[in-house]
Amino acid sequence: MNTQPPSCQSNTPDPGLLSVDDARSRIQSAIRPVACIETVAIRDGLGRVIAESVISPLDVPPHTNSAMDGYAVRSSDLADKDDCLLKVIGTAWAGKPFDGAVKNGEAVRIMTGAVVPDDTDTVVIQENVVREGDTIRPGTGNRQGQNVRKAGEDLRKGQTVLAPGKLIMPAELGLLASLGITEIRVMRRIRVAFFSTGDELRPVGTDLKAGQIFDSNRYTLFGMLTRMGIELVDMGIVPDRREDIETAFRDASASADAIITTGGVSVGEADYVKDILEKLGTTDFWKVAMKPGRPLAFGHVGSACFFGLPGNPVSVMVTFYEFVKPALQKMAGIQETGTPVVLKVPCTTPLKKRGERMEFQRGILENDTNGELTVKTTGEQGSGILNSMSMANCFIILSPEMNSVEAGTLVEVQPFSTLV
Ligand code: AMP
Ligand code: MG
């Protein structure tokens, strides 16, 4: 008699499955950053990657200036005198310094951003001052150096402000402008070619016949890649025909740093794609212990990296964010990609889970009535339910060893705001 339990009830993980972490690190270690550098105007640098260190050519701010509207005074005049009376001898405007000398017992009216006059070291805000004609009473409780921004307190001349590998975001644009820098050396943009495979697929703008569906994956890919500032080569839908697929791979590898395909990597489907890829490079076909997104192909076609993503629309997005995005970031030269933030949050709805795969369920992160962060499911979790990605603002990550989750359980959540 056969005492073996049926395989579908086995509790040992499938040895042919690769963990999400292993898949990610195998991919990351195979990626090399692009080498070319170009010079662009700083605004065109938004979303690009710094290629050479930026050294500050000046102090920022360049001069010691007032943080408030008020009066610039000598702190020695303030010491412990409650009824000190100072004579106002002029005004320092932002951009129009007061250039006279300030003697004992004198003060200068000063505006925010104006250079703090020589010999003064403290600004008393106007609200705390009693003004009588051309004199002021600065009152008590003032501290030496208050309301004064020191030259170089933001950036010092000669300091490395931005290092190679830094992604240029709005703050960096402002930082570069504050240094008077007009052009910046950046890594060249990487170029990604992508196409969809599947005989059932039709492009939008055509009519569907029985059994056909619109190709949506090229649109999510377009969106995800465009958000990363990548140069795109959209190669359309390639029919499941040997010659067409081979031509598409050859063309793509001639012009792109990476190739992304969707569909056709699941067992049974992949056979002739495998033959073609073997001829043109090396590709591994993996079964990753994740849901959705189990089948995944990764390797090289000519000199381009190749990512063969599954066909199901949600699988495409999950595998892109978990594997392709960090790889493309490394390829683009970004040094600190930073793993996406993971939060531990109570889940207010039960979640169904079976098997030993890591699940990326779609969730909605929100504040409850007490202002506490909670997460709930978007509902049906099929890998074809793209609407779940549209409703969600996070992935709920259930580790392989977890089972179904009861309402109230703490779960790990990856907010889309740090991911997409
Ligand atoms: P496959 O991985 O080729 O077996 O495809 C898995 C499922 O995803 C099938 O239901 C396909 O019809 C669907 N699919 C594949 N490619 C696309 C696409 N580009 N757009 C929308 N659905 C797709
Ligand atoms: Mg297919």
Tab-separated table of C-alpha atoms and ligand atoms in Angstrom:
chain	number	residue	atom	x	y	z
A	1	MET	CA	0.000	0.000	0.000
A	2	ASN	CA	1.229	3.500	-0.799
A	3	THR	CA	1.821	5.375	2.472
A	4	GLN	CA	3.092	8.522	0.787
A	5	PRO	CA	0.809	11.532	1.379
A	6	PRO	CA	-0.579	13.064	-1.801
A	7	SER	CA	1.915	15.633	-3.088
A	8	CYS	CA	-0.560	18.494	-2.894
A	9	GLN	CA	-0.650	18.072	0.878
A	10	SER	CA	3.095	17.898	1.307
A	11	ASN	CA	4.457	20.200	3.990
A	12	THR	CA	8.002	20.322	2.662
A	13	PRO	CA	8.703	23.191	0.287
A	14	ASP	CA	9.279	22.257	-3.356
A	15	PRO	CA	13.087	21.944	-3.713
A	16	GLY	CA	12.785	23.290	-7.268
A	17	LEU	CA	11.472	26.594	-5.951
A	18	LEU	CA	13.784	29.578	-5.584
A	19	SER	CA	13.100	31.997	-2.735
A	20	VAL	CA	12.276	35.625	-3.534
A	21	ASP	CA	15.464	36.786	-1.794
A	22	ASP	CA	17.622	34.329	-3.724
A	23	ALA	CA	16.060	35.302	-7.027
A	24	ARG	CA	16.600	38.977	-6.242
A	25	SER	CA	20.218	38.556	-5.193
A	26	ARG	CA	21.070	36.337	-8.174
A	27	ILE	CA	19.690	39.003	-10.458
A	28	GLN	CA	21.391	41.879	-8.601
A	29	SER	CA	24.794	40.205	-8.711
A	30	ALA	CA	24.533	39.704	-12.475
A	31	ILE	CA	23.843	43.385	-13.180
A	32	ARG	CA	26.578	45.874	-14.129
A	33	PRO	CA	26.046	49.643	-14.165
A	34	VAL	CA	26.292	51.463	-17.495
A	35	ALA	CA	29.538	53.341	-18.047
A	36	CYS	CA	28.731	56.364	-20.248
A	37	ILE	CA	28.547	59.833	-18.742
A	38	GLU	CA	26.940	62.941	-20.197
A	39	THR	CA	26.506	66.585	-19.236
A	40	VAL	CA	23.015	68.046	-18.922
A	41	ALA	CA	21.437	71.295	-17.728
A	42	ILE	CA	20.449	70.783	-14.095
A	43	ARG	CA	16.690	70.708	-14.777
A	44	ASP	CA	17.249	67.935	-17.312
A	45	GLY	CA	19.022	66.078	-14.520
A	46	LEU	CA	15.760	65.378	-12.660
A	47	GLY	CA	15.485	61.602	-12.300
A	48	ARG	CA	19.039	61.075	-13.571
A	49	VAL	CA	21.978	59.664	-11.624
A	50	ILE	CA	24.992	61.725	-10.519
A	51	ALA	CA	28.134	60.450	-12.274
A	52	GLU	CA	30.836	62.644	-10.694
A	53	SER	CA	31.075	64.128	-7.214
A	54	VAL	CA	29.704	67.630	-6.850
A	55	ILE	CA	32.012	69.774	-4.702
A	56	SER	CA	30.588	72.955	-3.234
A	57	PRO	CA	32.225	75.997	-4.879
A	58	LEU	CA	30.975	78.291	-2.091
A	59	ASP	CA	29.476	78.518	1.356
A	60	VAL	CA	25.684	78.261	1.527
A	61	PRO	CA	24.430	80.598	2.740
A	62	PRO	CA	27.297	82.729	1.428
A	63	HIS	CA	26.934	85.282	4.251
A	64	THR	CA	25.748	85.253	7.839
A	65	ASN	CA	22.167	86.521	7.678
A	66	SER	CA	19.063	87.113	9.713
A	67	ALA	CA	16.466	84.368	10.121
A	68	MET	CA	13.788	86.867	11.184
A	69	ASP	CA	12.605	90.442	10.765
A	70	GLY	CA	13.858	92.464	13.736
A	71	TYR	CA	16.921	94.322	14.959
A	72	ALA	CA	20.577	93.328	14.708
A	73	VAL	CA	22.347	94.112	17.973
A	74	ARG	CA	25.631	93.524	19.803
A	75	SER	CA	24.973	90.846	22.389
A	76	SER	CA	27.323	92.627	24.813
A	77	ASP	CA	24.732	95.437	24.932
A	78	LEU	CA	22.020	93.030	26.077
A	79	ALA	CA	23.749	91.405	29.027
A	80	ASP	CA	21.455	91.338	32.024
A	81	LYS	CA	20.082	94.778	31.439
A	82	ASP	CA	16.283	94.771	31.400
A	83	ASP	CA	15.960	98.377	30.397
A	84	CYS	CA	18.712	98.656	27.816
A	85	LEU	CA	17.980	101.322	25.218
A	86	LEU	CA	19.581	101.093	21.745
A	87	LYS	CA	19.700	103.662	18.956
A	88	VAL	CA	18.569	102.461	15.506
A	89	ILE	CA	21.135	103.760	13.010
A	90	GLY	CA	19.965	102.196	9.741
A	91	THR	CA	18.351	99.268	7.938
A	92	ALA	CA	19.742	96.032	6.437
A	93	TRP	CA	17.528	94.722	3.624
A	94	ALA	CA	17.730	91.295	1.979
A	95	GLY	CA	20.100	91.900	-0.924
A	96	LYS	CA	20.994	95.412	0.292
A	97	PRO	CA	23.394	95.190	3.234
A	98	PHE	CA	23.939	97.895	5.838
A	99	ASP	CA	27.604	98.692	5.460
A	100	GLY	CA	28.297	101.167	8.254
A	101	ALA	CA	29.881	100.363	11.624
A	102	VAL	CA	27.698	99.530	14.623
A	103	LYS	CA	28.983	100.879	17.921
A	104	ASN	CA	28.062	100.129	21.527
A	105	GLY	CA	24.469	101.116	22.227
A	106	GLU	CA	23.434	100.924	18.553
A	107	ALA	CA	21.160	98.594	16.585
A	108	VAL	CA	20.224	98.094	12.921
A	109	ARG	CA	16.726	97.338	11.656
A	110	ILE	CA	17.110	94.022	9.755
A	111	MET	CA	14.936	91.952	7.405
A	112	THR	CA	14.922	88.168	6.969
A	113	GLY	CA	17.791	87.104	4.715
A	114	ALA	CA	19.706	90.382	5.106
A	115	VAL	CA	23.422	90.236	5.900
A	116	VAL	CA	24.000	90.602	9.655
A	117	PRO	CA	26.069	93.841	9.925
A	118	ASP	CA	29.698	93.714	11.110
A	119	ASP	CA	30.028	93.943	14.898
A	120	THR	CA	26.480	92.667	15.503
A	121	ASP	CA	25.893	88.986	16.330
A	122	THR	CA	22.278	88.691	17.471
A	123	VAL	CA	18.832	89.472	16.087
A	124	VAL	CA	15.958	90.442	18.365
A	125	ILE	CA	12.652	89.783	16.630
A	126	GLN	CA	10.510	92.821	16.036
A	127	GLU	CA	7.569	91.441	18.067
A	128	ASN	CA	9.746	91.464	21.220
A	129	VAL	CA	10.984	94.998	20.810
A	130	VAL	CA	9.480	98.206	22.097
A	131	ARG	CA	10.243	100.925	19.558
A	132	GLU	CA	10.235	104.528	20.659
A	133	GLY	CA	11.184	106.935	17.856
A	134	ASP	CA	14.670	105.958	16.714
A	135	THR	CA	15.380	103.848	19.778
A	136	ILE	CA	14.410	100.319	20.794
A	137	ARG	CA	14.096	98.425	24.036
A	138	PRO	CA	15.085	94.816	23.178
A	139	GLY	CA	13.739	93.462	26.480
A	140	THR	CA	15.178	90.523	28.411
A	141	GLY	CA	15.686	86.824	27.754
A	142	ASN	CA	17.667	87.231	24.520
A	143	ARG	CA	20.447	84.765	23.713
A	144	GLN	CA	23.694	85.605	21.972
A	145	GLY	CA	23.532	84.496	18.313
A	146	GLN	CA	19.774	84.009	18.245
A	147	ASN	CA	17.926	84.250	14.895
A	148	VAL	CA	21.214	84.342	12.993
A	149	ARG	CA	21.997	81.875	10.180
A	150	LYS	CA	25.744	81.373	9.909
A	151	ALA	CA	27.548	81.483	6.560
A	152	GLY	CA	28.125	77.880	5.395
A	153	GLU	CA	25.691	76.314	7.864
A	154	ASP	CA	23.899	74.500	4.994
A	155	LEU	CA	26.946	73.668	2.846
A	156	ARG	CA	30.647	74.488	3.275
A	157	LYS	CA	32.908	75.458	0.386
A	158	GLY	CA	34.952	72.401	-0.663
A	159	GLN	CA	32.508	69.912	0.837
A	160	THR	CA	31.256	66.940	-1.270
A	161	VAL	CA	27.613	67.736	-1.699
A	162	LEU	CA	26.465	64.911	-3.981
A	163	ALA	CA	28.329	61.661	-4.564
A	164	PRO	CA	28.231	59.444	-7.662
A	165	GLY	CA	25.240	57.114	-7.673
A	166	LYS	CA	22.833	59.623	-6.155
A	167	LEU	CA	19.453	59.927	-7.844
A	168	ILE	CA	18.603	63.553	-8.578
A	169	MET	CA	15.288	64.462	-6.960
A	170	PRO	CA	13.706	67.906	-6.462
A	171	ALA	CA	15.830	68.587	-3.343
A	172	GLU	CA	19.039	67.924	-5.311
A	173	LEU	CA	17.946	70.293	-8.097
A	174	GLY	CA	17.489	73.041	-5.515
A	175	LEU	CA	20.783	72.162	-3.847
A	176	LEU	CA	22.646	72.415	-7.163
A	177	ALA	CA	20.977	75.747	-7.925
A	178	SER	CA	21.891	77.048	-4.454
A	179	LEU	CA	25.519	76.435	-5.421
A	180	GLY	CA	25.135	78.339	-8.700
A	181	ILE	CA	25.760	75.152	-10.680
A	182	THR	CA	24.144	75.148	-14.143
A	183	GLU	CA	25.210	71.798	-15.581
A	184	ILE	CA	25.682	68.374	-14.107
A	185	ARG	CA	27.504	65.172	-15.108
A	186	VAL	CA	25.080	62.239	-15.104
A	187	MET	CA	25.040	58.598	-16.158
A	188	ARG	CA	23.459	58.030	-19.541
A	189	ARG	CA	19.879	56.826	-19.404
A	190	ILE	CA	19.411	53.117	-19.778
A	191	ARG	CA	17.308	51.810	-22.630
A	192	VAL	CA	14.807	49.006	-22.232
A	193	ALA	CA	13.067	47.144	-25.057
A	194	PHE	CA	9.879	45.274	-24.258
A	195	PHE	CA	7.268	43.211	-26.012
A	196	SER	CA	4.270	41.060	-25.235
A	197	THR	CA	3.935	37.477	-26.366
A	198	GLY	CA	0.679	35.588	-26.780
A	199	ASP	CA	-1.551	34.703	-29.734
A	200	GLU	CA	-4.618	35.855	-27.807
A	201	LEU	CA	-3.358	39.433	-27.521
A	202	ARG	CA	-4.651	42.346	-29.568
A	203	PRO	CA	-3.480	45.947	-29.438
A	204	VAL	CA	-5.897	48.584	-28.140
A	205	GLY	CA	-7.689	50.331	-30.982
A	206	THR	CA	-8.616	47.052	-32.713
A	207	ASP	CA	-11.663	44.783	-32.327
A	208	LEU	CA	-11.572	41.622	-30.271
A	209	LYS	CA	-12.554	38.304	-31.804
A	210	ALA	CA	-13.635	35.299	-29.743
A	211	GLY	CA	-10.935	34.295	-27.272
A	212	GLN	CA	-8.867	37.449	-27.708
A	213	ILE	CA	-7.954	40.020	-25.053
A	214	PHE	CA	-6.357	43.443	-25.164
A	215	ASP	CA	-2.657	43.605	-24.413
A	216	SER	CA	-2.534	45.503	-21.114
A	217	ASN	CA	0.938	44.456	-19.936
A	218	ARG	CA	2.729	46.781	-22.328
A	219	TYR	CA	0.819	49.649	-20.790
A	220	THR	CA	1.658	48.850	-17.185
A	221	LEU	CA	5.274	48.296	-18.268
A	222	PHE	CA	5.261	51.595	-20.142
A	223	GLY	CA	4.040	53.313	-16.971
A	224	MET	CA	6.475	51.605	-14.593
A	225	LEU	CA	9.476	52.189	-16.869
A	226	THR	CA	8.527	55.775	-17.682
A	227	ARG	CA	8.271	56.575	-13.962
A	228	MET	CA	11.892	55.426	-13.704
A	229	GLY	CA	13.027	57.820	-16.455
A	230	ILE	CA	14.077	54.983	-18.723
A	231	GLU	CA	14.350	55.216	-22.514
A	232	LEU	CA	11.766	52.882	-24.012
A	233	VAL	CA	11.655	50.748	-27.111
A	234	ASP	CA	8.091	49.421	-27.315
A	235	MET	CA	8.233	46.482	-29.724
A	236	GLY	CA	4.514	45.723	-29.608
A	237	ILE	CA	2.957	42.271	-29.601
A	238	VAL	CA	5.090	39.493	-31.004
A	239	PRO	CA	3.103	36.448	-32.171
A	240	ASP	CA	3.987	33.033	-30.717
A	241	ARG	CA	5.986	32.141	-33.852
A	242	ARG	CA	9.555	30.983	-33.727
A	243	GLU	CA	10.966	33.324	-36.408
A	244	ASP	CA	9.107	36.362	-35.060
A	245	ILE	CA	10.277	35.776	-31.501
A	246	GLU	CA	13.848	35.222	-32.603
A	247	THR	CA	13.864	38.387	-34.735
A	248	ALA	CA	12.356	40.363	-31.879
A	249	PHE	CA	15.060	39.190	-29.460
A	250	ARG	CA	17.813	39.949	-31.963
A	251	ASP	CA	16.483	43.447	-32.656
A	252	ALA	CA	15.941	44.159	-28.976
A	253	SER	CA	19.415	43.055	-27.928
A	254	ALA	CA	21.001	45.178	-30.651
A	255	SER	CA	19.498	48.383	-29.321
A	256	ALA	CA	18.760	47.971	-25.614
A	257	ASP	CA	20.515	47.447	-22.280
A	258	ALA	CA	17.671	45.247	-21.079
A	259	ILE	CA	14.795	43.333	-22.608
A	260	ILE	CA	11.531	42.655	-20.823
A	261	THR	CA	8.928	40.263	-22.169
A	262	THR	CA	5.641	39.184	-20.644
A	263	GLY	CA	3.965	35.841	-21.095
A	264	GLY	CA	5.215	32.553	-22.409
A	265	VAL	CA	7.597	31.592	-19.590
A	266	SER	CA	5.384	29.070	-17.822
A	267	VAL	CA	6.150	25.372	-18.059
A	268	GLY	CA	5.060	23.880	-21.370
A	269	GLU	CA	4.917	27.256	-23.095
A	270	ALA	CA	8.541	28.090	-22.770
A	271	ASP	CA	10.047	25.265	-24.776
A	272	TYR	CA	10.805	26.896	-28.084
A	273	VAL	CA	11.446	30.273	-26.451
A	274	LYS	CA	14.087	28.358	-24.477
A	275	ASP	CA	15.682	27.106	-27.706
A	276	ILE	CA	15.852	30.611	-29.120
A	277	LEU	CA	17.283	32.073	-25.913
A	278	GLU	CA	19.894	29.334	-25.736
A	279	LYS	CA	21.019	30.258	-29.211
A	280	LEU	CA	21.253	33.971	-28.409
A	281	GLY	CA	22.676	33.908	-24.878
A	282	THR	CA	22.049	32.260	-21.532
A	283	THR	CA	18.773	32.298	-19.676
A	284	ASP	CA	17.604	30.501	-16.568
A	285	PHE	CA	13.976	29.594	-16.132
A	286	TRP	CA	13.026	29.794	-12.499
A	287	LYS	CA	10.092	28.816	-10.402
A	288	VAL	CA	10.112	31.448	-7.669
A	289	ALA	CA	8.395	30.675	-4.363
A	290	MET	CA	6.071	33.629	-4.680
A	291	LYS	CA	2.472	34.354	-5.507
A	292	PRO	CA	1.715	35.841	-7.904
A	293	GLY	CA	4.688	35.555	-10.234
A	294	ARG	CA	6.025	32.020	-9.942
A	295	PRO	CA	7.575	31.544	-13.409
A	296	LEU	CA	10.398	33.952	-14.168
A	297	ALA	CA	13.198	33.864	-16.707
A	298	PHE	CA	16.409	35.795	-16.284
A	299	GLY	CA	19.627	35.906	-18.254
A	300	HIS	CA	21.347	37.565	-21.167
A	301	VAL	CA	20.441	37.919	-24.813
A	302	GLY	CA	23.505	39.166	-26.650
A	303	SER	CA	24.806	41.999	-24.472
A	304	ALA	CA	21.365	42.839	-23.027
A	305	CYS	CA	19.916	41.594	-19.768
A	306	PHE	CA	16.741	39.647	-20.191
A	307	PHE	CA	13.732	39.496	-17.874
A	308	GLY	CA	11.001	37.075	-18.934
A	309	LEU	CA	8.015	37.981	-16.779
A	310	PRO	CA	4.868	35.900	-16.433
A	311	GLY	CA	1.845	36.897	-18.515
A	312	ASN	CA	-0.722	37.531	-15.817
A	313	PRO	CA	-1.146	41.280	-15.359
A	314	VAL	CA	-0.689	41.363	-11.563
A	315	SER	CA	2.309	39.010	-11.787
A	316	VAL	CA	3.931	41.421	-14.232
A	317	MET	CA	3.673	44.281	-11.763
A	318	VAL	CA	4.772	42.288	-8.707
A	319	THR	CA	7.803	40.774	-10.435
A	320	PHE	CA	8.708	44.145	-11.938
A	321	TYR	CA	8.723	45.898	-8.564
A	322	GLU	CA	10.415	43.081	-6.670
A	323	PHE	CA	13.085	42.071	-9.228
A	324	VAL	CA	13.277	44.222	-12.329
A	325	LYS	CA	13.147	47.650	-10.728
A	326	PRO	CA	16.089	47.128	-8.336
A	327	ALA	CA	18.056	45.576	-11.208
A	328	LEU	CA	17.385	48.507	-13.542
A	329	GLN	CA	18.278	50.934	-10.754
A	330	LYS	CA	21.618	49.223	-10.338
A	331	MET	CA	22.120	49.234	-14.109
A	332	ALA	CA	21.372	52.973	-14.194
A	333	GLY	CA	24.165	53.526	-11.661
A	334	ILE	CA	22.035	54.270	-8.609
A	335	GLN	CA	24.101	53.248	-5.634
A	336	GLU	CA	21.738	53.289	-2.735
A	337	THR	CA	18.548	51.824	-4.111
A	338	GLY	CA	17.427	51.261	-0.521
A	339	THR	CA	15.106	48.341	0.007
A	340	PRO	CA	11.513	49.547	-0.009
A	341	VAL	CA	10.209	50.437	3.438
A	342	VAL	CA	8.341	47.622	5.185
A	343	LEU	CA	5.817	48.486	7.897
A	344	LYS	CA	4.235	46.151	10.439
A	345	VAL	CA	0.576	46.982	10.599
A	346	PRO	CA	-2.541	45.253	11.958
A	347	CYS	CA	-4.707	43.809	9.219
A	348	THR	CA	-8.399	44.487	9.806
A	349	THR	CA	-9.618	41.766	7.432
A	350	PRO	CA	-8.837	38.037	7.324
A	351	LEU	CA	-6.468	36.978	4.525
A	352	LYS	CA	-6.514	33.612	2.817
A	353	LYS	CA	-3.191	31.914	2.204
A	354	ARG	CA	-2.214	28.368	1.260
A	355	GLY	CA	1.129	26.803	0.491
A	356	GLU	CA	4.710	27.801	1.091
A	357	ARG	CA	5.118	30.690	-1.267
A	358	MET	CA	5.677	34.313	-0.328
A	359	GLU	CA	2.487	36.159	-1.181
A	360	PHE	CA	2.214	39.738	-2.387
A	361	GLN	CA	-1.418	40.474	-1.648
A	362	ARG	CA	-2.890	43.821	-2.534
A	363	GLY	CA	-3.874	45.976	0.408
A	364	ILE	CA	-5.226	49.350	1.364
A	365	LEU	CA	-3.258	51.150	4.042
A	366	GLU	CA	-5.284	53.728	5.943
A	367	ASN	CA	-5.669	55.515	9.268
A	368	ASP	CA	-8.486	54.170	11.443
A	369	THR	CA	-10.731	56.499	13.443
A	370	ASN	CA	-8.078	56.697	16.194
A	371	GLY	CA	-5.449	57.729	13.677
A	372	GLU	CA	-3.685	54.337	13.880
A	373	LEU	CA	-2.293	52.822	10.706
A	374	THR	CA	-4.147	49.687	9.572
A	375	VAL	CA	-4.340	47.644	6.389
A	376	LYS	CA	-7.166	45.739	4.731
A	377	THR	CA	-7.387	43.509	1.683
A	378	THR	CA	-8.599	44.782	-1.690
A	379	GLY	CA	-10.634	41.567	-1.996
A	380	GLU	CA	-10.111	38.891	-4.672
A	381	GLN	CA	-6.415	38.190	-5.160
A	382	GLY	CA	-6.293	36.392	-8.530
A	383	SER	CA	-3.206	37.199	-10.589
A	384	GLY	CA	-5.454	38.348	-13.426
A	385	ILE	CA	-7.314	40.898	-11.296
A	386	LEU	CA	-5.437	44.036	-12.312
A	387	ASN	CA	-8.084	46.168	-10.656
A	388	SER	CA	-6.662	44.971	-7.319
A	389	MET	CA	-3.437	46.851	-8.149
A	390	SER	CA	-5.425	49.946	-8.986
A	391	MET	CA	-7.392	49.797	-5.711
A	392	ALA	CA	-4.332	49.002	-3.604
A	393	ASN	CA	-1.797	51.403	-2.139
A	394	CYS	CA	0.476	48.680	-0.751
A	395	PHE	CA	1.513	45.057	-0.951
A	396	ILE	CA	0.731	42.922	2.082
A	397	ILE	CA	3.660	40.505	2.207
A	398	LEU	CA	2.933	37.122	3.726
A	399	SER	CA	6.089	35.076	4.270
A	400	PRO	CA	6.268	31.507	2.928
A	401	GLU	CA	5.744	29.883	6.334
A	402	MET	CA	2.625	31.891	7.162
A	403	ASN	CA	-0.857	30.485	6.831
A	404	SER	CA	-4.165	32.294	6.510
A	405	VAL	CA	-4.338	35.410	8.650
A	406	GLU	CA	-7.108	36.308	11.082
A	407	ALA	CA	-8.369	39.866	11.403
A	408	GLY	CA	-6.215	41.813	13.874
A	409	THR	CA	-2.931	40.057	13.002
A	410	LEU	CA	0.198	42.175	12.440
A	411	VAL	CA	1.321	41.861	8.830
A	412	GLU	CA	4.201	43.293	6.780
A	413	VAL	CA	3.259	45.962	4.316
A	414	GLN	CA	5.214	47.607	1.483
A	415	PRO	CA	3.641	51.010	0.726
A	416	PHE	CA	3.455	51.808	-2.988
A	417	SER	CA	4.612	55.346	-2.244
A	418	THR	CA	8.120	53.989	-1.635
A	419	LEU	CA	7.928	51.447	-4.428
A	420	VAL	CA	6.153	52.628	-7.577
B	1	AMP	P1	1.138	33.159	-19.996
B	1	AMP	O1	2.145	33.488	-18.968
B	1	AMP	O2	1.561	33.473	-21.389
B	1	AMP	O3	0.663	31.742	-19.844
B	1	AMP	O4	-0.118	34.063	-19.709
B	1	AMP	C1	-0.823	33.979	-18.489
B	1	AMP	C2	-2.105	34.760	-18.570
B	1	AMP	O5	-1.817	36.124	-18.762
B	1	AMP	C3	-3.003	34.370	-19.707
B	1	AMP	O6	-4.344	34.411	-19.253
B	1	AMP	C4	-2.760	35.422	-20.732
B	1	AMP	O7	-3.877	35.609	-21.578
B	1	AMP	C5	-2.519	36.639	-19.880
B	1	AMP	N1	-1.673	37.581	-20.576
B	1	AMP	C6	-0.502	37.281	-21.171
B	1	AMP	N2	0.029	38.378	-21.736
B	1	AMP	C7	-0.830	39.398	-21.503
B	1	AMP	C8	-0.847	40.776	-21.848
B	1	AMP	N3	0.158	41.324	-22.538
B	1	AMP	N4	-1.884	41.531	-21.439
B	1	AMP	C9	-2.880	40.981	-20.716
B	1	AMP	N5	-2.939	39.687	-20.366
B	1	AMP	C10	-1.923	38.888	-20.751
B	2	MG	MG	0.946	33.002	-23.306
